[in-house]
Amino acid sequence: MAHPKPHAIVIPYPYQGHVTPMINLSIRLASSGFTITFVQTEFIHHFISKAQNLVAADVDLFDDARKSGLDMRYQTISDGFPVEFDRDLNFNEYWESMFRDFLDRVDEIVVRTMKADESSETLPFLLIADTFYTWPATIAKKHNMVNVSLWTEPAIVFSLDYHLELLRQNGHVPYNGYADSHINYIPGIQSISIGDLMTYLQDPEAIPMITQIANKGFEQRRAFGLNLTAPSGSNKPSGSVLYISFGSIAQSNKEEIGELAHGLLLSEVYFVWVLRPDIIGGNGTDILPEGFEDVIKDKGLIVPWCNQIDQPTNRKLVVDDWKIGVDLCDGEHVEREEVASKISIIMRGETSIQMKQDMEEVSKKLHDSLDAGGSSNRNFDRFVEDLKAKLCMRNP
């Protein structure tokens, strides 16, 4: 007898850099015959809606997917705070509450989702949640679900977090004050300097809640980046548009943002700048220098939210390993002249030529992995086969 259609309840981590990989995985699974219920926090739902200048009630991330025939459902869940609550300014309070109360909210929505289907007693369910969450195993065991943990950051970050005890044993965590000393004993990582470790590993006491989140997630990320791009639908030549991103939780100040803005003006290049409204804390109004957006309207595009993955460890990959970006500043302070100089390095001259060649090579490897028979598709097919086998064992 044919087994019922598997149903995945998907819960991303409430930061934009974690949401996109979950969306991509959900669409791939739905294309492989899974029913998907994607559960987003109300705050992130409103954040995305605001970024797209849409009314929150009108936003459904999977409307187009359903029109193409995929069985995808979209729900929101409260994180226990009103939408206007400043989660960055009150970071510790927010995550203490998430540790304490979010499990019960998720459990309620899991029960409701399972009961909503008349065949739920025989329907194979699975729970897909971000690795940083601490509760998935508890809920999956309670409801006899297959538990899937999705790591949404680079593999190098996973390996560093996974081998945290090894870093401690060798005296590299907490930070020993020698940023240039190198670590060469972590499996899968040839070499990395102390200064390129994630900030919560360099100084666990500076952001204790992030350290706690990372540690607990494995018991059961601030860096600027510049690189080359050619936006989809752009009429600009490939490699001629600068992409600037600060990541999901990095904080800055108005002076630094102003210097970067003036540096962009001095560089006279085309650019796309992902600038979160809360980058300087609070409601983020009047972040940019007066008149800046009018001056750059023919040169640049500023967006508050963009499909992106995570960003000191990511800097190592982009700048040192792949060689398709440069450090924004060499010191502690961002200055417009240095910004303009660094932009010139990657947009003009011999360095620019080599960087574009490196970018094309990296791009080719990524596209090859996504081709039919490529490593990404092969691994995904194996993942689906493994999932279905586990689901059959739970629901014989």
PDB file of C-alpha atoms in Angstrom, residues 232-390:
ATOM      1  CA  SER A 232      19.072  39.702 -11.825  1.00  0.00           C
ATOM      2  CA  GLY A 233      17.426  41.752 -14.536  1.00  0.00           C
ATOM      3  CA  SER A 234      20.190  44.366 -14.427  1.00  0.00           C
ATOM      4  CA  ASN A 235      21.319  46.010 -17.654  1.00  0.00           C
ATOM      5  CA  LYS A 236      24.793  46.514 -16.208  1.00  0.00           C
ATOM      6  CA  PRO A 237      27.709  44.307 -17.372  1.00  0.00           C
ATOM      7  CA  SER A 238      28.558  41.284 -15.249  1.00  0.00           C
ATOM      8  CA  GLY A 239      30.968  42.206 -12.451  1.00  0.00           C
ATOM      9  CA  SER A 240      30.285  45.950 -12.718  1.00  0.00           C
ATOM     10  CA  VAL A 241      27.920  46.309  -9.754  1.00  0.00           C
ATOM     11  CA  LEU A 242      29.152  46.413  -6.150  1.00  0.00           C
ATOM     12  CA  TYR A 243      27.144  44.481  -3.541  1.00  0.00           C
ATOM     13  CA  ILE A 244      27.292  45.661   0.088  1.00  0.00           C
ATOM     14  CA  SER A 245      25.776  43.795   3.016  1.00  0.00           C
ATOM     15  CA  PHE A 246      25.986  43.968   6.818  1.00  0.00           C
ATOM     16  CA  GLY A 247      24.284  40.674   7.661  1.00  0.00           C
ATOM     17  CA  SER A 248      21.329  39.951   9.917  1.00  0.00           C
ATOM     18  CA  ILE A 249      22.389  41.247  13.339  1.00  0.00           C
ATOM     19  CA  ALA A 250      25.493  43.437  12.837  1.00  0.00           C
ATOM     20  CA  GLN A 251      25.201  46.869  14.453  1.00  0.00           C
ATOM     21  CA  SER A 252      26.866  50.096  13.328  1.00  0.00           C
ATOM     22  CA  ASN A 253      26.448  53.817  13.987  1.00  0.00           C
ATOM     23  CA  LYS A 254      25.370  56.843  11.973  1.00  0.00           C
ATOM     24  CA  GLU A 255      28.951  58.089  11.538  1.00  0.00           C
ATOM     25  CA  GLU A 256      30.158  54.806  10.007  1.00  0.00           C
ATOM     26  CA  ILE A 257      27.147  54.610   7.702  1.00  0.00           C
ATOM     27  CA  GLY A 258      27.785  58.212   6.635  1.00  0.00           C
ATOM     28  CA  GLU A 259      31.438  57.511   5.846  1.00  0.00           C
ATOM     29  CA  LEU A 260      30.520  54.456   3.806  1.00  0.00           C
ATOM     30  CA  ALA A 261      27.883  56.463   1.920  1.00  0.00           C
ATOM     31  CA  HIS A 262      30.372  59.234   1.086  1.00  0.00           C
ATOM     32  CA  GLY A 263      32.941  56.608   0.080  1.00  0.00           C
ATOM     33  CA  LEU A 264      30.442  55.199  -2.386  1.00  0.00           C
ATOM     34  CA  LEU A 265      29.905  58.681  -3.825  1.00  0.00           C
ATOM     35  CA  LEU A 266      33.659  59.176  -4.207  1.00  0.00           C
ATOM     36  CA  SER A 267      34.051  55.799  -5.926  1.00  0.00           C
ATOM     37  CA  GLU A 268      31.429  56.621  -8.607  1.00  0.00           C
ATOM     38  CA  VAL A 269      30.505  52.946  -9.084  1.00  0.00           C
ATOM     39  CA  TYR A 270      27.157  51.189  -9.524  1.00  0.00           C
ATOM     40  CA  PHE A 271      26.032  49.417  -6.367  1.00  0.00           C
ATOM     41  CA  VAL A 272      23.326  47.530  -4.499  1.00  0.00           C
ATOM     42  CA  TRP A 273      23.360  48.238  -0.759  1.00  0.00           C
ATOM     43  CA  VAL A 274      21.371  46.061   1.649  1.00  0.00           C
ATOM     44  CA  LEU A 275      20.811  48.405   4.592  1.00  0.00           C
ATOM     45  CA  ARG A 276      18.651  47.184   7.453  1.00  0.00           C
ATOM     46  CA  PRO A 277      16.526  49.922   9.077  1.00  0.00           C
ATOM     47  CA  ASP A 278      17.690  48.775  12.536  1.00  0.00           C
ATOM     48  CA  ILE A 279      21.421  48.762  11.686  1.00  0.00           C
ATOM     49  CA  ILE A 280      22.050  51.620  14.169  1.00  0.00           C
ATOM     50  CA  GLY A 281      19.421  50.459  16.645  1.00  0.00           C
ATOM     51  CA  GLY A 282      15.967  51.832  17.312  1.00  0.00           C
ATOM     52  CA  ASN A 283      13.677  52.531  14.403  1.00  0.00           C
ATOM     53  CA  GLY A 284      16.541  53.408  12.062  1.00  0.00           C
ATOM     54  CA  THR A 285      15.131  56.642  10.677  1.00  0.00           C
ATOM     55  CA  ASP A 286      17.433  59.165   8.959  1.00  0.00           C
ATOM     56  CA  ILE A 287      20.334  56.716   8.694  1.00  0.00           C
ATOM     57  CA  LEU A 288      21.828  58.114   5.488  1.00  0.00           C
ATOM     58  CA  PRO A 289      23.308  61.591   4.899  1.00  0.00           C
ATOM     59  CA  GLU A 290      20.724  64.159   3.822  1.00  0.00           C
ATOM     60  CA  GLY A 291      20.151  64.100   0.067  1.00  0.00           C
ATOM     61  CA  PHE A 292      22.229  60.930  -0.461  1.00  0.00           C
ATOM     62  CA  GLU A 293      19.455  58.888  -2.045  1.00  0.00           C
ATOM     63  CA  ASP A 294      18.668  61.665  -4.544  1.00  0.00           C
ATOM     64  CA  VAL A 295      22.324  61.948  -5.560  1.00  0.00           C
ATOM     65  CA  ILE A 296      22.785  58.203  -6.163  1.00  0.00           C
ATOM     66  CA  LYS A 297      19.429  57.402  -7.757  1.00  0.00           C
ATOM     67  CA  ASP A 298      21.073  56.732 -11.156  1.00  0.00           C
ATOM     68  CA  LYS A 299      24.009  54.828  -9.655  1.00  0.00           C
ATOM     69  CA  GLY A 300      22.763  52.793  -6.748  1.00  0.00           C
ATOM     70  CA  LEU A 301      19.924  50.840  -5.238  1.00  0.00           C
ATOM     71  CA  ILE A 302      19.319  50.711  -1.490  1.00  0.00           C
ATOM     72  CA  VAL A 303      17.104  47.937  -0.159  1.00  0.00           C
ATOM     73  CA  PRO A 304      16.233  47.122   3.477  1.00  0.00           C
ATOM     74  CA  TRP A 305      16.046  43.339   3.051  1.00  0.00           C
ATOM     75  CA  CYS A 306      17.570  40.992   0.527  1.00  0.00           C
ATOM     76  CA  ASN A 307      17.921  37.251  -0.014  1.00  0.00           C
ATOM     77  CA  GLN A 308      21.294  36.621   1.560  1.00  0.00           C
ATOM     78  CA  ILE A 309      23.175  34.159   3.654  1.00  0.00           C
ATOM     79  CA  ASP A 310      25.357  34.871   6.766  1.00  0.00           C
ATOM     80  CA  GLN A 311      28.459  37.288   6.975  1.00  0.00           C
ATOM     81  CA  PRO A 312      34.469  37.906  10.932  1.00  0.00           C
ATOM     82  CA  THR A 313      34.421  34.150   9.622  1.00  0.00           C
ATOM     83  CA  ASN A 314      32.503  34.809   6.380  1.00  0.00           C
ATOM     84  CA  ARG A 315      34.976  37.581   5.627  1.00  0.00           C
ATOM     85  CA  LYS A 316      37.731  34.972   5.587  1.00  0.00           C
ATOM     86  CA  LEU A 317      35.893  32.953   2.947  1.00  0.00           C
ATOM     87  CA  VAL A 318      35.093  35.922   0.690  1.00  0.00           C
ATOM     88  CA  VAL A 319      38.390  37.800   1.060  1.00  0.00           C
ATOM     89  CA  ASP A 320      41.073  35.214   1.882  1.00  0.00           C
ATOM     90  CA  ASP A 321      39.843  31.945   0.384  1.00  0.00           C
ATOM     91  CA  TRP A 322      37.667  32.795  -2.617  1.00  0.00           C
ATOM     92  CA  LYS A 323      39.415  36.168  -3.227  1.00  0.00           C
ATOM     93  CA  ILE A 324      36.277  37.851  -4.549  1.00  0.00           C
ATOM     94  CA  GLY A 325      36.086  40.687  -2.002  1.00  0.00           C
ATOM     95  CA  VAL A 326      38.216  43.058   0.092  1.00  0.00           C
ATOM     96  CA  ASP A 327      38.191  44.232   3.702  1.00  0.00           C
ATOM     97  CA  LEU A 328      36.267  47.453   3.995  1.00  0.00           C
ATOM     98  CA  CYS A 329      38.716  49.094   6.381  1.00  0.00           C
ATOM     99  CA  ASP A 330      42.093  48.189   7.863  1.00  0.00           C
ATOM    100  CA  GLY A 331      41.549  49.967  11.172  1.00  0.00           C
ATOM    101  CA  GLU A 332      38.762  50.285  13.710  1.00  0.00           C
ATOM    102  CA  HIS A 333      37.116  53.271  12.035  1.00  0.00           C
ATOM    103  CA  VAL A 334      35.479  53.552   8.638  1.00  0.00           C
ATOM    104  CA  GLU A 335      36.635  56.576   6.616  1.00  0.00           C
ATOM    105  CA  ARG A 336      35.241  57.656   3.246  1.00  0.00           C
ATOM    106  CA  GLU A 337      38.623  57.973   1.497  1.00  0.00           C
ATOM    107  CA  GLU A 338      39.558  54.409   2.451  1.00  0.00           C
ATOM    108  CA  VAL A 339      36.142  53.147   1.369  1.00  0.00           C
ATOM    109  CA  ALA A 340      36.586  54.810  -2.047  1.00  0.00           C
ATOM    110  CA  SER A 341      40.109  53.379  -2.345  1.00  0.00           C
ATOM    111  CA  LYS A 342      38.975  49.831  -1.529  1.00  0.00           C
ATOM    112  CA  ILE A 343      36.099  50.066  -3.979  1.00  0.00           C
ATOM    113  CA  SER A 344      38.533  51.201  -6.673  1.00  0.00           C
ATOM    114  CA  ILE A 345      40.669  48.122  -5.994  1.00  0.00           C
ATOM    115  CA  ILE A 346      37.870  45.704  -6.778  1.00  0.00           C
ATOM    116  CA  MET A 347      36.233  47.672  -9.584  1.00  0.00           C
ATOM    117  CA  ARG A 348      39.252  48.913 -11.576  1.00  0.00           C
ATOM    118  CA  GLY A 349      42.819  47.891 -12.477  1.00  0.00           C
ATOM    119  CA  GLU A 350      44.774  44.615 -12.400  1.00  0.00           C
ATOM    120  CA  THR A 351      43.385  43.456  -9.060  1.00  0.00           C
ATOM    121  CA  SER A 352      39.884  43.912 -10.412  1.00  0.00           C
ATOM    122  CA  ILE A 353      40.647  41.733 -13.452  1.00  0.00           C
ATOM    123  CA  GLN A 354      41.973  38.879 -11.307  1.00  0.00           C
ATOM    124  CA  MET A 355      39.096  39.226  -8.849  1.00  0.00           C
ATOM    125  CA  LYS A 356      36.526  38.972 -11.632  1.00  0.00           C
ATOM    126  CA  GLN A 357      38.263  35.855 -12.948  1.00  0.00           C
ATOM    127  CA  ASP A 358      38.158  34.338  -9.461  1.00  0.00           C
ATOM    128  CA  MET A 359      34.502  35.290  -9.178  1.00  0.00           C
ATOM    129  CA  GLU A 360      33.711  33.556 -12.470  1.00  0.00           C
ATOM    130  CA  GLU A 361      35.517  30.422 -11.265  1.00  0.00           C
ATOM    131  CA  VAL A 362      33.577  30.354  -7.988  1.00  0.00           C
ATOM    132  CA  SER A 363      30.341  30.986  -9.869  1.00  0.00           C
ATOM    133  CA  LYS A 364      31.054  28.116 -12.278  1.00  0.00           C
ATOM    134  CA  LYS A 365      31.672  25.694  -9.423  1.00  0.00           C
ATOM    135  CA  LEU A 366      28.399  26.693  -7.797  1.00  0.00           C
ATOM    136  CA  HIS A 367      26.438  26.330 -11.033  1.00  0.00           C
ATOM    137  CA  ASP A 368      28.078  22.970 -11.790  1.00  0.00           C
ATOM    138  CA  SER A 369      26.965  21.653  -8.410  1.00  0.00           C
ATOM    139  CA  LEU A 370      23.384  22.657  -9.219  1.00  0.00           C
ATOM    140  CA  ASP A 371      23.314  21.047 -12.659  1.00  0.00           C
ATOM    141  CA  ALA A 372      21.588  17.710 -13.185  1.00  0.00           C
ATOM    142  CA  GLY A 373      23.989  15.156 -11.731  1.00  0.00           C
ATOM    143  CA  GLY A 374      25.867  17.858  -9.802  1.00  0.00           C
ATOM    144  CA  SER A 375      26.948  17.329  -6.209  1.00  0.00           C
ATOM    145  CA  SER A 376      24.177  19.510  -4.765  1.00  0.00           C
ATOM    146  CA  ASN A 377      21.410  17.602  -6.535  1.00  0.00           C
ATOM    147  CA  ARG A 378      22.972  14.230  -5.756  1.00  0.00           C
ATOM    148  CA  ASN A 379      23.211  15.074  -2.074  1.00  0.00           C
ATOM    149  CA  PHE A 380      19.656  16.392  -2.008  1.00  0.00           C
ATOM    150  CA  ASP A 381      18.333  13.211  -3.632  1.00  0.00           C
ATOM    151  CA  ARG A 382      20.150  11.127  -1.021  1.00  0.00           C
ATOM    152  CA  PHE A 383      18.693  13.347   1.711  1.00  0.00           C
ATOM    153  CA  VAL A 384      15.135  12.820   0.417  1.00  0.00           C
ATOM    154  CA  GLU A 385      15.643   9.059   0.156  1.00  0.00           C
ATOM    155  CA  ASP A 386      16.936   8.962   3.723  1.00  0.00           C
ATOM    156  CA  LEU A 387      13.991  11.046   4.943  1.00  0.00           C
ATOM    157  CA  LYS A 388      11.441   8.793   3.282  1.00  0.00           C
ATOM    158  CA  ALA A 389      13.104   5.695   4.728  1.00  0.00           C
ATOM    159  CA  LYS A 390      12.960   7.156   8.243  1.00  0.00           C
TER     160      LYS A 390
END
